Short mmCIF file of C-alpha atoms in Angstrom, two decimals:
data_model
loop_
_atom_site.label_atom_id
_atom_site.label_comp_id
_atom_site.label_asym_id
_atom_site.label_seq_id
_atom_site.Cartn_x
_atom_site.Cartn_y
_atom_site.Cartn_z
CA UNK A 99 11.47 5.01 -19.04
CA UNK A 100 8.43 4.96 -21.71
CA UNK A 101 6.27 7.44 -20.64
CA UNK A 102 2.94 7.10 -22.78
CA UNK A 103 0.21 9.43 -24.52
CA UNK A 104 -2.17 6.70 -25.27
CA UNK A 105 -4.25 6.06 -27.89
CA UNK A 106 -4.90 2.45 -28.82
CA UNK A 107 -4.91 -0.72 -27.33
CA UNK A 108 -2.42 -2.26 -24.88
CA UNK A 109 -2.40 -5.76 -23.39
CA UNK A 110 -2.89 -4.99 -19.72
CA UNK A 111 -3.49 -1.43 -17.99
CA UNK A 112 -2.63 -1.41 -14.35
CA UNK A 113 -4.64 1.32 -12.72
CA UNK A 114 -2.61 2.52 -9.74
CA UNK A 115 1.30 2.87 -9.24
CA UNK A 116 1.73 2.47 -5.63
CA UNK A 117 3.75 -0.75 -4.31
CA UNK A 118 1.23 -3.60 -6.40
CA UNK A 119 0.60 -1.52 -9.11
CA UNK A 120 4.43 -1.41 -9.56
CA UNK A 121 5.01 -4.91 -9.42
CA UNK A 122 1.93 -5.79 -11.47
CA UNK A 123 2.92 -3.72 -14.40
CA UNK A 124 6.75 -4.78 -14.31
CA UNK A 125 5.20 -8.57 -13.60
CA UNK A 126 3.35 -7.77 -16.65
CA UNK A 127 6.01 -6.23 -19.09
CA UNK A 128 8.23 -9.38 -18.03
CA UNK A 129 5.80 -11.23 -18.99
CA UNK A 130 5.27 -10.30 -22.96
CA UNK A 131 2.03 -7.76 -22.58
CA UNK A 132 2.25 -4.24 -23.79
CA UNK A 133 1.55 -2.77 -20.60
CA UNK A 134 0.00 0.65 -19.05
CA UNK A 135 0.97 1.98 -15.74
CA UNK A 136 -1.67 4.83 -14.75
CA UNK A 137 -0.94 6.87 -11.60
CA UNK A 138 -2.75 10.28 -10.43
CA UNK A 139 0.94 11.29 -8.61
CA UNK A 140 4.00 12.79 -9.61
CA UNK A 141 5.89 9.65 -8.51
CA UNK A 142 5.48 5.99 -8.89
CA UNK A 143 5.39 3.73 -5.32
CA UNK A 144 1.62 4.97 -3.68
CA UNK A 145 1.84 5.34 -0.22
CA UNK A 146 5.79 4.36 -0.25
CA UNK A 147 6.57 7.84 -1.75
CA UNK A 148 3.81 10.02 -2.12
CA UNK A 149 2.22 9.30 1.65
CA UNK A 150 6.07 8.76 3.04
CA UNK A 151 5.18 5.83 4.84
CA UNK A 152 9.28 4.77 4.93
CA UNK A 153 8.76 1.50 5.96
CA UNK A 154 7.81 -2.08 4.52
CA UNK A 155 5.88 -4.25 6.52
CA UNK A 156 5.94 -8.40 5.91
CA UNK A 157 8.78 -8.24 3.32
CA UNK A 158 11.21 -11.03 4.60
CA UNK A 159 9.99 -13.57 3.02
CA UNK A 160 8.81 -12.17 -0.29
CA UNK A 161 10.86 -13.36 -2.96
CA UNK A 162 10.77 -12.18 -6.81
CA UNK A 163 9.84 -8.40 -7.41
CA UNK A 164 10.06 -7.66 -3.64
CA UNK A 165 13.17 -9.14 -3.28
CA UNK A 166 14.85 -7.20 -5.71
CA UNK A 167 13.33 -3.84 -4.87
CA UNK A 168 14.96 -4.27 -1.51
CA UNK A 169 18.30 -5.08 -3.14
CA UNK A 170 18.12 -2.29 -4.95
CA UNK A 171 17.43 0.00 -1.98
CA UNK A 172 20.29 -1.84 -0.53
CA UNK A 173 22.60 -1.24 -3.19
CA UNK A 174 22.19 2.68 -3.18
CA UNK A 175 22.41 2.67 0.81
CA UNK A 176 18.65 3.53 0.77
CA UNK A 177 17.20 1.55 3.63
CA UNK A 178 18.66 0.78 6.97
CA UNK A 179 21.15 -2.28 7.27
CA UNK A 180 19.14 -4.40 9.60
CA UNK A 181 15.22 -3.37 8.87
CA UNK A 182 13.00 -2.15 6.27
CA UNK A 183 13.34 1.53 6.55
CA UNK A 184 13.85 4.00 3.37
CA UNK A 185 14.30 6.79 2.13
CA UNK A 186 11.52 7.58 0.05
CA UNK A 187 13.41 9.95 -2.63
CA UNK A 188 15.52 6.60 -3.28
CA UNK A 189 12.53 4.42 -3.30
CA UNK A 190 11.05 6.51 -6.11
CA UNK A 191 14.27 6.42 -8.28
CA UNK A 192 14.17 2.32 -7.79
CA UNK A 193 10.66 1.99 -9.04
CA UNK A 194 11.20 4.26 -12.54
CA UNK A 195 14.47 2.14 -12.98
CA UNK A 196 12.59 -1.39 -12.53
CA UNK A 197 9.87 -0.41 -14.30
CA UNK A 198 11.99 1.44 -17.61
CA UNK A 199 14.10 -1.91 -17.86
CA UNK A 200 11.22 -3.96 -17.93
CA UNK A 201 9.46 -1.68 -20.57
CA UNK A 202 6.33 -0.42 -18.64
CA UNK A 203 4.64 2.54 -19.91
CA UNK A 204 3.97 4.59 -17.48
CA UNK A 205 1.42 7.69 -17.33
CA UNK A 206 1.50 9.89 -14.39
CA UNK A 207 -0.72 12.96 -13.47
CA UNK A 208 -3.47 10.50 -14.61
CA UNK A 209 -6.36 8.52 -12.88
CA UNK A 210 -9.21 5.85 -14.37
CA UNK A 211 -12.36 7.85 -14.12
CA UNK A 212 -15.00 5.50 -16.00
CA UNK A 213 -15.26 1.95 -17.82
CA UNK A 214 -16.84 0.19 -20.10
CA UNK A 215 -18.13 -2.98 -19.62
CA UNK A 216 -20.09 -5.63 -22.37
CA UNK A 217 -21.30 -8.07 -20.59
CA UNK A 218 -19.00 -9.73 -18.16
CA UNK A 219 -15.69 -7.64 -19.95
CA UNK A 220 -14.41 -4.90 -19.46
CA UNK A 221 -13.70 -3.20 -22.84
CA UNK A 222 -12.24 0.47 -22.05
CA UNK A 223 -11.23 2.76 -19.11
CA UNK A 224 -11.40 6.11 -19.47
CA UNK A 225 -8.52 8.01 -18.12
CA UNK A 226 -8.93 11.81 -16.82
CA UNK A 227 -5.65 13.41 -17.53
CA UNK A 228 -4.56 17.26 -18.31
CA UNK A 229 -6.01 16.31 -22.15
CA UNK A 230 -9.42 16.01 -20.99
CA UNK A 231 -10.70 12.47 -20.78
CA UNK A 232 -9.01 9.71 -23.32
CA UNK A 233 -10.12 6.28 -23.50
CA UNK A 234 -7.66 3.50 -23.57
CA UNK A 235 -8.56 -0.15 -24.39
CA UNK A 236 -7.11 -2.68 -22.77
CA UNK A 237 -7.67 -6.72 -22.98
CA UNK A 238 -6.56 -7.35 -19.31
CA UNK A 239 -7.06 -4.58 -16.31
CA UNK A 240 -5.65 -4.72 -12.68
CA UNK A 241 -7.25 -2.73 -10.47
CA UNK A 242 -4.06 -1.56 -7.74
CA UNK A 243 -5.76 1.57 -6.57
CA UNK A 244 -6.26 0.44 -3.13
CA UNK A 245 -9.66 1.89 -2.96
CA UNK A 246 -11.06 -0.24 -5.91
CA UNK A 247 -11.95 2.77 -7.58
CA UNK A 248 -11.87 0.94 -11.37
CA UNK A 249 -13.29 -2.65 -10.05
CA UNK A 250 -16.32 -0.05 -8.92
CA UNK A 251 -16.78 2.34 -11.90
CA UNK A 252 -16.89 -1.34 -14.08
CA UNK A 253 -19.69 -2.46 -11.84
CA UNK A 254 -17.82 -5.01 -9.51
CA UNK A 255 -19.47 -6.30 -5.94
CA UNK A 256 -17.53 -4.71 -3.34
CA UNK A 257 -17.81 -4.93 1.36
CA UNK A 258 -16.14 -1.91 2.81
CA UNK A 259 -15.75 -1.28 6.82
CA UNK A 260 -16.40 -3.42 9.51
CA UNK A 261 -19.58 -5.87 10.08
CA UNK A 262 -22.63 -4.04 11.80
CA UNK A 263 -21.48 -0.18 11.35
CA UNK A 264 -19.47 0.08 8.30
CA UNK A 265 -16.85 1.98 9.54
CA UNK A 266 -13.13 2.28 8.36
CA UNK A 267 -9.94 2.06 9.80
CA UNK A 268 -8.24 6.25 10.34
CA UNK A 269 -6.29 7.66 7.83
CA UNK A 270 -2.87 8.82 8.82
CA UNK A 271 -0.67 11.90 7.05
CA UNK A 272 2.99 10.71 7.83
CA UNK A 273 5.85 13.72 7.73
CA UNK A 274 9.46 13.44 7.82
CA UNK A 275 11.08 15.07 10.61
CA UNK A 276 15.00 16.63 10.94
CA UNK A 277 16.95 17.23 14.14
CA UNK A 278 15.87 14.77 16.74
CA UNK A 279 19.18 13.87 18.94
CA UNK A 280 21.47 11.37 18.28
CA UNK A 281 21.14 9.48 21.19
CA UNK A 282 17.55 9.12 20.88
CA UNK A 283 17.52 8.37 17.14
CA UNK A 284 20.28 5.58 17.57
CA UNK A 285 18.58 4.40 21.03
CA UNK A 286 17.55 1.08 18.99
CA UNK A 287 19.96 1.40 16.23
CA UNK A 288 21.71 -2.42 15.96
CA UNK A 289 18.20 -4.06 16.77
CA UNK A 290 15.93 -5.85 14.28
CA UNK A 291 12.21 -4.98 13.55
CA UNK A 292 10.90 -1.65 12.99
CA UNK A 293 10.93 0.05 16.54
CA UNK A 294 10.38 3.78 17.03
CA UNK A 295 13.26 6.23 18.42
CA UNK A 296 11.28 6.49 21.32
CA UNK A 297 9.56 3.53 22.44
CA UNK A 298 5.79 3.94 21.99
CA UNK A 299 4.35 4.14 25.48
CA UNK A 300 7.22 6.90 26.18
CA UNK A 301 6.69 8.90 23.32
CA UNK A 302 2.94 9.06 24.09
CA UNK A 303 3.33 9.83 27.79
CA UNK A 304 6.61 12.66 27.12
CA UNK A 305 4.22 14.33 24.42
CA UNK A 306 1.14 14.18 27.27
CA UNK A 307 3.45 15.71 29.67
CA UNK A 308 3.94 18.59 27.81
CA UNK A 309 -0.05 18.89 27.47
CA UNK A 310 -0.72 17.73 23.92
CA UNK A 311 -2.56 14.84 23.55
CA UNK A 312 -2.17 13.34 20.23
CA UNK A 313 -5.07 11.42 18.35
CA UNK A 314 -3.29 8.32 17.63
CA UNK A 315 -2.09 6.63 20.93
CA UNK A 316 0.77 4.69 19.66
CA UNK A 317 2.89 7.13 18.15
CA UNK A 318 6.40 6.19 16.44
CA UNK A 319 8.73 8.50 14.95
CA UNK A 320 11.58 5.78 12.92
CA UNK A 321 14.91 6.56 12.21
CA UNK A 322 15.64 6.75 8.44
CA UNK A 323 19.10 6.12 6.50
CA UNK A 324 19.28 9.58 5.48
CA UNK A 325 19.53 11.27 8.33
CA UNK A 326 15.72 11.73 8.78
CA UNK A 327 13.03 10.69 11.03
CA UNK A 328 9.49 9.14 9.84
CA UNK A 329 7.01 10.43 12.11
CA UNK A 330 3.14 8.85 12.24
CA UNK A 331 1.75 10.65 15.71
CA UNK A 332 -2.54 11.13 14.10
CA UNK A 333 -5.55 9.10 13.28
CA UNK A 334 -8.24 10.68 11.00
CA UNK A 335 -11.01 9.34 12.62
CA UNK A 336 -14.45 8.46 10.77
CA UNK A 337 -13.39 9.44 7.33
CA UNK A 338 -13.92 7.51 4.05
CA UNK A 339 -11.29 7.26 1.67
CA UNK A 340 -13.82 7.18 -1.23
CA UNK A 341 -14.82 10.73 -0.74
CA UNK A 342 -12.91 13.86 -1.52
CA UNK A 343 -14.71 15.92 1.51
CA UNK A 344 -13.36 13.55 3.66
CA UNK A 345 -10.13 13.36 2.59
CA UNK A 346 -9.47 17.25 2.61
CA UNK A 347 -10.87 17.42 5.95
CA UNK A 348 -8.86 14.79 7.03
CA UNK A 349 -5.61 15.99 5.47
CA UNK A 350 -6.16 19.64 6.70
CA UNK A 351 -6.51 18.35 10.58
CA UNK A 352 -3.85 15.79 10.33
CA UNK A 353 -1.19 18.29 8.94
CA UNK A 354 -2.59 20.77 12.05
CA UNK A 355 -1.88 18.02 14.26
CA UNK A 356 1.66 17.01 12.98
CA UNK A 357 2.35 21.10 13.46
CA UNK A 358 1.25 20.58 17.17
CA UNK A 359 2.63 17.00 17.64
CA UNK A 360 6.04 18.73 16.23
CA UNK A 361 5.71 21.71 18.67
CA UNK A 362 5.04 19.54 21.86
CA UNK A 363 8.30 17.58 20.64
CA UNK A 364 10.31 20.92 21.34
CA UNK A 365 9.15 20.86 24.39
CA UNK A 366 10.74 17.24 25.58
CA UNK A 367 14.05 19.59 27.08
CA UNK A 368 17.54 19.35 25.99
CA UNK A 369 18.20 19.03 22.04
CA UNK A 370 14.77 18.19 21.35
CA UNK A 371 14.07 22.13 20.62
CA UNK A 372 16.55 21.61 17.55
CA UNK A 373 13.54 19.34 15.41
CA UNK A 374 12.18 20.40 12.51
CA UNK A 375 9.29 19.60 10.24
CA UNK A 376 10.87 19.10 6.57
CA UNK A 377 7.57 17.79 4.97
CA UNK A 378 4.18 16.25 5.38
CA UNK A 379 3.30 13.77 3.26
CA UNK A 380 1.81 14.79 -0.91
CA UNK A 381 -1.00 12.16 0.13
CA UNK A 382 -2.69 11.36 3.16
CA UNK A 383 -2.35 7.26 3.69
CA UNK A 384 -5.99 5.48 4.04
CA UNK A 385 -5.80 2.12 5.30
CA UNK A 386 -8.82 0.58 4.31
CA UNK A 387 -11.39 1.12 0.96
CA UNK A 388 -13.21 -1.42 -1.37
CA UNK A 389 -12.75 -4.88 -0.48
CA UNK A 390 -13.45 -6.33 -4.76
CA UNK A 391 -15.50 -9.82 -4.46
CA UNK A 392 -13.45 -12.49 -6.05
CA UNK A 393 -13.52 -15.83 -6.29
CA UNK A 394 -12.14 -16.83 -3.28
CA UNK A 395 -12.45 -14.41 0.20
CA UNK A 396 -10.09 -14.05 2.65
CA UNK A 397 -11.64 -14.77 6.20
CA UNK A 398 -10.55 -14.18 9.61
CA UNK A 399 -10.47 -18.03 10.14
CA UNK A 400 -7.62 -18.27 7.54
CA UNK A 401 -5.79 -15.88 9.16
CA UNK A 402 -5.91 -17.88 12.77
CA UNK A 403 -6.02 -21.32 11.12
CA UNK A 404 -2.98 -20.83 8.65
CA UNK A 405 -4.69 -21.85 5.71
CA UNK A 406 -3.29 -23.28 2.78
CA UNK A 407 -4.06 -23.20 -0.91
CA UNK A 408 -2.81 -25.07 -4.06
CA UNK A 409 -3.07 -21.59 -5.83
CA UNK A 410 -0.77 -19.95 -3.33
CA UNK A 411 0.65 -16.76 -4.65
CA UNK A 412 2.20 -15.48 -1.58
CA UNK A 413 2.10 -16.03 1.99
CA UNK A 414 1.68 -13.45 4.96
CA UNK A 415 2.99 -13.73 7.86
CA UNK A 416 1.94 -9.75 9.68
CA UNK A 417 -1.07 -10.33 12.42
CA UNK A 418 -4.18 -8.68 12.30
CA UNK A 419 -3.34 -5.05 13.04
CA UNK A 420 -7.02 -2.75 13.27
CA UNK A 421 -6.30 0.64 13.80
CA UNK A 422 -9.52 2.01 15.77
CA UNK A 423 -11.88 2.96 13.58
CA UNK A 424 -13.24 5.45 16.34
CA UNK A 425 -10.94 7.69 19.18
CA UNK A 426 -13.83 6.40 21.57
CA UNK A 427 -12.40 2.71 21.27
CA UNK A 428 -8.51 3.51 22.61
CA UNK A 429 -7.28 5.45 19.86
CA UNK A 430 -4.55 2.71 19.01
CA UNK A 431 -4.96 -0.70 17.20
CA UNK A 432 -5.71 -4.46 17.95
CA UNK A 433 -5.77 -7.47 16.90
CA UNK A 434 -9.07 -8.75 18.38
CA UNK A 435 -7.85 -11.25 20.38
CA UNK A 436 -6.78 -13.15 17.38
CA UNK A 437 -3.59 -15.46 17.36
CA UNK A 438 -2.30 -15.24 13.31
CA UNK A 439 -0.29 -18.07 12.14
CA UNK A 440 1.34 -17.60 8.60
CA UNK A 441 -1.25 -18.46 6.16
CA UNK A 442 -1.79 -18.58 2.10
CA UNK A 443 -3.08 -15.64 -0.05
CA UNK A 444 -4.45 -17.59 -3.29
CA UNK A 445 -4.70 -15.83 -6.64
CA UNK A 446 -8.33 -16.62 -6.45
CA UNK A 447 -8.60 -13.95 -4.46
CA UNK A 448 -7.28 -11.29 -6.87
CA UNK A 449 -9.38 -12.67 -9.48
CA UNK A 450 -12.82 -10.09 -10.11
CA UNK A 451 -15.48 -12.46 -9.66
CA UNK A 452 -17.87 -9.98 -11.21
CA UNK A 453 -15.58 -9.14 -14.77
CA UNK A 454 -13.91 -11.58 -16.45
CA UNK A 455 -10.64 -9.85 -17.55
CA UNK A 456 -10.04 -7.82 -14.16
CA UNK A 457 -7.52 -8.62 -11.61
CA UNK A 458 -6.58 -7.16 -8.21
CA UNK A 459 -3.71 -6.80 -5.98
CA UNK A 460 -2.82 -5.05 -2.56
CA UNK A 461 -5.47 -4.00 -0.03
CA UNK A 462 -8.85 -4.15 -2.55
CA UNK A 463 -8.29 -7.69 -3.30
CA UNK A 464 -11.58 -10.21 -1.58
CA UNK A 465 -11.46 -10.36 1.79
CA UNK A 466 -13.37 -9.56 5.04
CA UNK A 467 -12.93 -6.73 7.41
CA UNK A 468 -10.20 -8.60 9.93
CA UNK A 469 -8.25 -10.40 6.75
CA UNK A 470 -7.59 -7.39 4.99
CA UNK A 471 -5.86 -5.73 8.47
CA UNK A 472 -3.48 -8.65 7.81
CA UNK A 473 -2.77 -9.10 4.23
CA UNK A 474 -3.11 -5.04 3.51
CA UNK A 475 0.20 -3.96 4.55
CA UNK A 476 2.67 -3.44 1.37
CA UNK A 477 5.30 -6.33 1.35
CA UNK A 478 1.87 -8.12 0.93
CA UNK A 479 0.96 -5.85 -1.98
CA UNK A 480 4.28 -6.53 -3.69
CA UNK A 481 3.81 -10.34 -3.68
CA UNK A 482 0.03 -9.88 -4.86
CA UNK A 483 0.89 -7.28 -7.09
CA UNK A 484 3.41 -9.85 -9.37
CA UNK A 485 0.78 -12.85 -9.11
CA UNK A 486 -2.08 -10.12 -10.59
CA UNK A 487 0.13 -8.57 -13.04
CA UNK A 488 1.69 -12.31 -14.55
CA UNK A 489 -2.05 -13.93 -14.86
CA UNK A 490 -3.27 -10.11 -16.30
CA UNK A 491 -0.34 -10.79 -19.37
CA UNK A 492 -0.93 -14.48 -19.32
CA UNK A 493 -4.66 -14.17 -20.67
CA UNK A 494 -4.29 -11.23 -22.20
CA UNK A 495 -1.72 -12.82 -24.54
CA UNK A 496 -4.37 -15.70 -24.83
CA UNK A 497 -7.47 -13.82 -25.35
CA UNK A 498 -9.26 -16.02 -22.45
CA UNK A 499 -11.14 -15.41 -19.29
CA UNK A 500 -8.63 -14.70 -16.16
CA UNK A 501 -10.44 -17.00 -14.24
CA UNK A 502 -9.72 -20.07 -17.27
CA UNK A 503 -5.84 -19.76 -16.60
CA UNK A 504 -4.28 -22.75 -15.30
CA UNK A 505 -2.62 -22.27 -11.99
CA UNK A 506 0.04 -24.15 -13.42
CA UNK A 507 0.73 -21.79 -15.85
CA UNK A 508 0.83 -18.75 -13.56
CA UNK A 509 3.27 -20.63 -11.12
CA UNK A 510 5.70 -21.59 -13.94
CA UNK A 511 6.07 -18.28 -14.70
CA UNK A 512 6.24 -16.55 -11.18
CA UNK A 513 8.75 -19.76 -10.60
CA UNK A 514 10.92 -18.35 -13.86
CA UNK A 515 10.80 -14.36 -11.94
CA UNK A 516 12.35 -16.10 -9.11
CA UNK A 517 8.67 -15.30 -7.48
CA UNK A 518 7.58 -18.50 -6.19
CA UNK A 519 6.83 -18.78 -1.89
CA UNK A 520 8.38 -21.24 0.00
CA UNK A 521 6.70 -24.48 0.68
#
């Protein structure tokens, strides 16, 4: 893999390495662009391998990048046979592979801290790495950070939370657990989906037996191909992702609570006093942060209605899924009474309405507060990731506007990476 000290200009710089980030910059590489990968972890794949989340959500019927990530993982018995459960250590090895054959330069230990912006274009980031702070021009930017962190230091429009309050969805610190007994580890093996060891309802009422009472009502604990168990048993409740306070204090009570939530497991009887705790997670996972204005937004009603666009870059078919943004509202999630039917996530949507040579993908990309707890999850991110990271290289390599791109030209090319959704 290229790894990079950079000092002039590249084509595109993709700020953020977790699951869009990844398949921007290898969407990008593909493409022709000279292409930077930044990423403030020691790994690429985001919440995939630095916040353990070991499992993908609304990857079925991703083709292209997605597709052959999940080969991959296949092919070096990495996820389970019949649902979308991996091994994170695996996952990580994947990602460098993909991106060293495609020729992505990747920097890690490295994090956009400040732009530059002259009139509507952004001109240079500014990357805070172990050297100090090194700026890095760029002629096309995608902004995978989930948070939105470089569409807001270059001045982009930007909703976050819900209507009315403002408030977030809970952060979650996931940890990988050893030990828990065979039979209740392969009590669903054989079935599709992604269903915990323990059903949900029964893992919630055998912890509250034992008098613990976790903060996260609907707590799963999913068996992993290496032997290993993901556990997500906390909510973080009223914490913002933007804000370092938060995020320790977040981070220090969820890994307190996976100690306890771990401790009440001993307690179920029989093998159950075997588990251990092998890690908590390098990164705490935060659902929800900037939503970027684009060109087009996302809205609830697409969601129910099953919109359709001509500029279609993928399609999602997960339901609304709002994780209480306070304990005092159940603790679990919802999806506000809303029926989702598949529906259409166009690329105007990833296109910065406010900058004319940014791009987004994954969970910052322009929608509203019940959209994005549909299109947020990380197959999603994948599929928006590619679209971002091909129309990044496309005008990059043409010196024009994002937003000036033909469509056309964007869906030859996702059509030629095997990329393109079914009609």
């Amino acid at each position: 893999m290229k790894t990079s000290s950079p000092q002039d200009t590249y084509d595109v710089v993709v700020a953020g390495a977790g699951p869009a980030g990844v398949a921007a910059a290898i969407a990008s590489a593909r493409s022709g662009a000279r292409t930077l990968l930044v990423e403030p972890q020691n790994a690429l794949g985001g919440v995939w391998t630095s916040g353990l989340l070991s499992l993908i959500l609304d990857a079925g019927n991703k083709p292209g990048i997605m597709k052959e990530i999940r080969e991959r993982l296949r092919g070096r018995e990495g996820v389970a046979e019949n649902r979308d459960l991996y091994d994170a250590e695996v996952m990580k090895r994947v990602l460098e592979e993909l991106c060293a054959e495609s020729g992505v330069e990747v920097l890690l230990h490295s994090k956009v801290a400040d732009a530059d912006v002259e009139g509507a274009t952004i001109t240079r980031v500014y990357l805070e790495c172990k050297e100090g702070r090194i700026p890095v021009t760029g002629r096309c930017f995608v902004d995978t950070t989930g948070d939105g962190d470089l569409a807001a230091r270059a001045g982009c429009g930007f909703d976050l939370g819900r209507d009315g309050d403002g408030k977030t969805q809970p952060l979650s610190l996931m940890a990988l657990i050893a030990g828990v007994p065979a039979d209740d580890r392969n009590r669903n093996e054989g079935t599709s989906g992604t269903a915990s060891c323990l059903p949900k309802d029964e893992f919630l009422e055998s912890l509250r037996n034992t008098g613990y009472d976790p903060s996260y009502t609907r707590p799963s604990l999913f068996p992993l191909p290496n032997g290993l168990c993901a556990l997500m048993a906390n909510h973080q409740y009223e914490c913002s992702g933007l804000r370092s306070a938060d995020l320790t204090r977040a981070t220090l009570d969820a890994r307190r609570e996976i100690h306890l939530t771990v401790e009440a497991m001993r307690r179920f009887g029989g093998d159950w006093d075997k588990i251990r705790l092998i890690s908590t997670a390098a990164h705490i996972g935060v659902r929800e942060g900037r939503r970027i204005h684009g060109l087009y937004r996302i809205t609830v009603d697409d969601v129910a209605s099953g919109a359709r666009h001509a500029d279609a870059i993928a399609r999602c078919t997960f339901g609304i899924d709002i994780h209480t943004p306070t304990r005092q509202e159940g603790g679990g999630y919802t999806n506000e009474g809303v029926t989702s039917l598949p529906y259409d996530i166009p690329l105007r949507a990833l296109i910065a309405r406010d900058r004319d040579n940014l791009v987004m993908a994954g969970r910052c990309i322009s929608g509203d507060f019940s959209a994005h707890a549909s299109y947020r999850v990380t197959g999603n991110a994948v599929a928006t990731g590619e679209a971002a990271g091909t129309a990044a290289a496309l005008a990059a390599l043409r010196d024009i506007p994002v937003a000036t791109l033909p469509f056309s030209d964007v869906l030859e090319r996702l059509v030629q990476g095997n990329a393109r959704i079914a009609e």
